[in-house]
Amino acid sequence: MFGFSIFMNDSLSEEKKQYIRQMASNGFVGIFTSMHIPEDDVSAYQKRLIELGSEAKKNKLELMVDISGEALERAGFSLEDLTPLKAIGVTGLRMDYHISNQQIADWSHQLKISLNASTITPKDIDELKEAEADFSQIEAWHNYYPRPETGLDKEWYQKKNQWLKIQGLLVQGFVPGDTELRGPLYQGLPTLEEHRGVHPLAGALDLLASNTDIVYIGDAGLSENVQEQFASFQKEQTVLLHTEPVDEEFYEYILGKHTNRQDDARDVIRSADARFREIPSIPARNTATRMKGSITLDNEKYLRYMGEIQLTKYDLPADEKVNVVAKVIKEELPLINQIKAGMNYQFIRKEGR
């Protein structure tokens, strides 16, 4: 399940509304926003939240709002009765550390509540149980980290998530966007440090493989190409890869949909479908060094393997029996290692389908 972020620093422009519609049509299910309000801007934030809630409802999207108790009251909403928030389209609140577990438990009977995944302790779980919290309404959301070098360690993250899931909680994490990075640092908003600057879908698939149930785009922008890649994965379970030709004659032969074999190879992704294609006679040509992301075609010197299509996971030496036909664009190389056994992938031209 994927979501995205909309920040309320400015009013909800028509451009932002269009972005919300696009993301919804591409299979995203929720919006995350923050409500830490400057002293002089209370009325503007209340208006913007109402507007954002309206757009969320129109597009059938969840709306999770990061708040402090003080911010909620300053914006004109009651801490005791969350019905007005639900009425404007807010479906969940992400709590900060100033709010008691008793208050969280009470709110969980009115609205979905997300807690800080990194700081939840066994004591918190016990107190929430004692307070009769509705655990079906409670999720564990990690932070994003604007400053480089402060994002979480992956091994720690995986272990923490494993414990959270044993407690029965859904777990969320953030990956950076690839446009409109949030200021003032503009270094992306990932949960894991190793995802900073990485292709958003590659980061998202890595989180899903790390005991994460929900992945949100931390930054406010996602390019149309990457939106299309998320849509392809969500709707067709297919990883789209933009490619450039190296050998024009056989380029068309490798384009299209493929499935990684169930017996997942160490060094390459092997197309399970290649043997079923109409195989031309393939002479040896462009038998160059196979850099990571090379798309190759076994030539006639490989005898019965002729026509096999592979995608290299690592740099491999040249082989006179293997032609290099195309390559995955540099920005999408991190996606290759997220294509697991039995997964679908599709080679398309760099300029699109």
XYZ file of C-alpha atoms in Angstrom:
353
model
C 0.000 0.000 0.000
C 1.433 3.372 -1.049
C 0.713 6.984 -0.094
C 2.180 10.452 -0.660
C 2.734 13.772 1.127
C 1.137 17.183 0.672
C 2.464 20.010 2.846
C 0.392 22.982 3.963
C 3.039 25.719 3.754
C 1.028 27.212 0.894
C -2.591 27.138 -0.210
C -3.822 24.135 -2.185
C -3.193 25.265 -5.766
C -4.879 23.781 -8.828
C -1.526 22.188 -9.647
C -1.501 20.406 -6.273
C -5.094 19.278 -6.764
C -4.148 17.837 -10.145
C -1.207 16.027 -8.514
C -3.576 14.534 -5.930
C -5.904 13.319 -8.695
C -2.988 11.802 -10.627
C -1.629 9.989 -7.595
C -5.067 8.588 -6.763
C -5.536 7.361 -10.337
C -2.097 5.705 -10.137
C -3.190 3.591 -7.190
C -1.976 5.610 -4.200
C -4.355 5.303 -1.255
C -3.453 8.019 1.229
C -2.138 11.525 1.913
C 0.201 12.477 4.755
C 0.423 16.073 5.969
C 1.862 17.925 8.947
C 0.072 20.368 11.213
C 2.831 22.002 13.226
C 1.514 25.530 12.929
C 3.459 28.832 13.077
C 1.999 31.283 15.622
C 0.866 33.783 12.992
C -0.770 31.366 10.577
C -3.479 29.508 12.504
C -6.489 30.502 10.392
C -4.664 29.750 7.139
C -3.775 26.242 8.314
C -7.346 25.506 9.382
C -8.601 26.558 5.952
C -5.900 24.524 4.174
C -6.664 21.396 6.205
C -10.374 21.677 5.371
C -9.490 22.104 1.697
C -7.075 19.157 1.741
C -9.659 16.992 3.501
C -12.177 17.851 0.804
C -9.737 16.785 -1.944
C -8.957 13.572 -0.063
C -12.657 12.711 0.157
C -13.252 13.520 -3.526
C -10.448 11.148 -4.514
C -11.326 8.462 -1.930
C -7.979 8.877 -0.166
C -7.083 8.474 3.489
C -5.678 11.584 5.182
C -3.157 11.145 8.017
C -2.279 14.370 9.857
C 0.878 14.737 11.953
C -0.055 16.857 14.973
C 0.744 18.036 18.442
C -2.203 18.438 20.821
C -1.574 22.162 21.007
C -1.621 22.535 17.211
C -4.975 20.783 16.967
C -6.602 23.137 19.467
C -4.997 26.242 17.954
C -6.491 25.299 14.600
C -9.937 25.256 16.180
C -10.473 21.517 16.766
C -11.341 19.844 20.071
C -9.084 17.286 21.726
C -12.106 15.522 23.184
C -14.354 15.177 20.143
C -12.678 14.241 16.862
C -15.957 14.089 14.923
C -15.401 17.485 13.218
C -12.006 16.265 11.959
C -13.592 13.118 10.536
C -16.273 15.256 8.911
C -13.718 17.271 6.915
C -11.974 14.125 5.630
C -9.235 13.418 8.192
C -9.009 9.643 8.692
C -6.040 9.455 11.062
C -3.764 11.369 13.425
C -0.051 10.811 13.920
C 0.785 11.523 17.546
C 3.863 13.207 18.966
C 5.524 12.471 22.313
C 3.568 15.123 24.258
C 0.340 13.094 24.169
C -0.405 10.502 26.862
C -1.138 6.844 26.161
C -4.525 7.277 27.863
C -5.424 10.050 25.414
C -4.200 7.918 22.498
C -6.312 4.992 23.709
C -9.400 7.219 23.938
C -8.832 8.635 20.463
C -8.347 5.171 18.960
C -12.083 4.611 19.416
C -12.836 7.629 17.224
C -10.124 7.685 14.532
C -7.090 5.806 13.202
C -4.026 6.681 15.286
C -0.390 6.314 14.262
C 2.391 6.237 16.827
C 6.098 6.925 16.363
C 7.354 3.485 15.330
C 10.934 4.174 16.376
C 10.114 5.101 19.966
C 7.274 2.710 20.912
C 8.314 0.610 23.927
C 6.867 -2.512 25.605
C 5.703 -0.164 28.392
C 3.682 1.861 25.850
C 2.024 -1.306 24.548
C 1.137 -2.389 28.110
C -0.289 1.045 28.975
C -2.371 1.132 25.794
C -3.763 -2.316 26.571
C -4.598 -1.250 30.133
C -6.353 1.830 28.736
C -8.379 -0.457 26.411
C -7.070 1.058 23.189
C -8.541 -0.255 19.939
C -5.444 -1.858 18.400
C -7.221 -2.352 15.075
C -7.082 1.470 14.812
C -3.424 1.882 15.810
C -0.482 1.873 13.388
C 3.271 2.399 13.831
C 4.707 5.130 11.587
C 8.418 5.843 11.279
C 9.814 9.348 10.827
C 11.541 10.726 7.769
C 14.959 12.341 8.193
C 15.758 15.571 6.270
C 19.406 15.774 7.380
C 21.874 13.463 5.610
C 23.487 10.802 7.850
C 20.569 10.769 10.329
C 18.299 8.236 8.592
C 17.773 4.872 10.247
C 20.042 1.853 9.966
C 18.362 -0.887 7.918
C 19.201 -3.772 10.250
C 17.839 -1.882 13.267
C 14.742 -0.916 11.264
C 14.020 -4.525 10.289
C 14.363 -5.758 13.878
C 12.145 -2.969 15.228
C 9.495 -3.715 12.610
C 9.572 -7.413 13.423
C 8.808 -6.583 17.059
C 6.061 -4.099 16.095
C 4.356 -6.690 13.913
C 4.452 -9.216 16.774
C 2.488 -6.581 18.742
C -0.115 -6.658 15.954
C 0.669 -3.219 14.512
C 0.785 -2.216 10.857
C 4.131 -0.557 10.079
C 4.761 2.468 7.834
C 7.935 4.019 6.417
C 8.911 6.876 4.063
C 10.973 7.008 0.873
C 12.144 10.224 -0.826
C 10.463 11.722 -3.868
C 12.344 12.619 -7.044
C 10.954 16.145 -7.580
C 10.040 19.045 -5.266
C 12.390 17.895 -2.506
C 11.456 19.617 0.732
C 13.485 22.558 2.019
C 15.446 23.941 3.617
C 17.944 21.104 2.976
C 16.435 19.579 -0.203
C 18.151 16.244 0.520
C 15.075 14.014 0.341
C 12.891 12.646 3.135
C 13.695 8.949 3.636
C 13.255 6.777 6.709
C 16.366 4.699 5.894
C 19.601 6.583 5.254
C 20.555 4.191 2.455
C 17.470 5.312 0.492
C 18.555 8.957 0.295
C 18.859 9.798 -3.412
C 17.641 6.342 -4.464
C 14.844 5.754 -7.001
C 11.558 6.042 -5.013
C 10.104 2.715 -6.177
C 13.365 0.888 -5.434
C 13.256 2.290 -1.903
C 9.576 1.414 -1.538
C 10.088 -2.202 -2.638
C 13.020 -2.483 -0.247
C 10.824 -1.260 2.635
C 8.072 -3.723 1.722
C 10.681 -6.488 1.925
C 11.728 -5.180 5.373
C 8.537 -5.856 7.371
C 6.824 -2.651 6.195
C 3.112 -2.630 5.324
C 2.610 0.969 4.179
C 5.072 3.175 2.252
C 4.606 6.926 1.763
C 6.558 9.337 -0.425
C 8.125 11.781 2.045
C 8.737 14.663 -0.355
C 6.001 16.618 -2.105
C 6.754 15.512 -5.664
C 6.969 12.409 -7.822
C 7.731 12.682 -11.541
C 5.234 11.309 -14.057
C 7.623 8.524 -15.116
C 7.966 7.340 -11.528
C 4.217 7.673 -10.947
C 3.743 5.374 -13.933
C 6.205 2.890 -12.426
C 4.305 2.844 -9.132
C 1.033 2.399 -11.035
C 2.473 -0.503 -13.030
C 3.645 -2.229 -9.866
C 0.370 -1.706 -8.006
C -2.008 -2.549 -10.838
C -0.013 -5.160 -12.777
C 2.648 -6.281 -10.264
C 5.228 -5.333 -12.912
C 8.462 -3.343 -12.503
C 8.842 -0.944 -15.453
C 12.432 -0.325 -16.568
C 13.353 2.463 -18.996
C 16.087 1.346 -21.385
C 18.436 2.639 -24.072
C 19.528 0.593 -27.113
C 23.101 -0.580 -27.603
C 22.356 -2.769 -30.640
C 19.385 -1.400 -32.621
C 18.902 -4.581 -34.680
C 17.958 -6.742 -31.688
C 16.589 -3.971 -29.425
C 12.946 -4.601 -30.369
C 13.412 -8.290 -29.568
C 14.059 -7.650 -25.863
C 11.387 -4.953 -25.322
C 8.167 -5.877 -23.545
C 7.108 -7.952 -20.555
C 9.206 -10.631 -18.891
C 9.071 -12.757 -15.747
C 12.101 -13.527 -13.599
C 12.574 -17.281 -13.303
C 11.559 -18.917 -10.021
C 15.088 -20.344 -9.669
C 16.558 -16.887 -9.072
C 20.138 -16.633 -10.378
C 22.871 -14.932 -8.352
C 24.355 -12.701 -11.072
C 21.554 -12.083 -13.567
C 17.797 -11.888 -13.941
C 16.808 -14.574 -16.445
C 13.682 -14.074 -18.519
C 11.447 -17.117 -18.130
C 9.666 -16.117 -21.350
C 12.640 -15.766 -23.713
C 12.670 -19.408 -24.822
C 9.043 -19.117 -25.980
C 9.786 -16.227 -28.343
C 10.415 -16.752 -32.022
C 14.193 -16.956 -31.988
C 16.063 -15.539 -34.977
C 19.584 -16.650 -35.775
C 21.724 -14.452 -33.537
C 25.323 -13.867 -34.660
C 27.991 -12.845 -32.167
C 28.268 -9.032 -32.061
C 28.875 -6.377 -29.432
C 30.134 -8.982 -26.965
C 31.262 -6.206 -24.618
C 31.788 -6.009 -20.864
C 28.405 -6.429 -19.183
C 28.011 -3.551 -16.722
C 25.217 -3.710 -14.134
C 21.936 -3.059 -15.950
C 23.088 -4.562 -19.252
C 20.364 -6.411 -21.165
C 21.943 -9.298 -23.022
C 21.059 -11.883 -25.626
C 22.882 -15.205 -25.882
C 24.163 -15.634 -29.434
C 24.572 -18.723 -31.627
C 27.836 -19.682 -29.900
C 25.799 -20.549 -26.781
C 24.058 -23.305 -28.783
C 20.730 -24.244 -27.166
C 20.854 -21.120 -24.963
C 20.702 -18.889 -28.050
C 17.949 -16.297 -27.540
C 18.146 -16.261 -23.734
C 17.528 -12.732 -22.413
C 19.290 -11.660 -19.230
C 19.563 -8.509 -17.118
C 22.808 -8.216 -15.172
C 22.644 -7.564 -11.416
C 26.370 -6.825 -11.208
C 29.264 -5.960 -13.520
C 30.279 -9.079 -15.455
C 33.151 -9.657 -17.900
C 32.706 -9.815 -21.659
C 31.719 -13.212 -23.076
C 31.994 -14.022 -26.785
C 28.741 -15.985 -26.488
C 26.728 -13.063 -25.043
C 25.651 -9.927 -26.965
C 24.939 -6.671 -25.115
C 21.738 -5.322 -26.698
C 20.539 -2.556 -24.355
C 20.976 -1.048 -20.909
C 18.714 0.151 -18.105
C 19.045 3.914 -17.506
C 21.353 4.878 -14.640
C 18.623 6.289 -12.349
C 16.787 2.967 -12.348
C 19.697 0.617 -11.613
C 18.608 0.304 -7.926
C 15.331 -1.258 -9.142
C 17.161 -4.282 -10.552
C 17.989 -5.766 -7.151
C 14.324 -5.480 -6.123
C 13.205 -7.895 -8.869
C 12.854 -11.146 -6.943
C 12.104 -14.699 -8.083
C 8.881 -14.934 -10.089
C 8.422 -11.149 -10.355
C 7.278 -9.485 -13.574
C 9.271 -6.720 -15.225
C 8.989 -4.816 -18.475
C 11.606 -3.179 -20.692
C 10.366 0.020 -22.332
C 12.112 2.762 -24.288
C 13.667 5.604 -22.300
C 11.203 8.044 -23.866
C 8.280 5.820 -22.781
C 6.077 3.190 -24.324
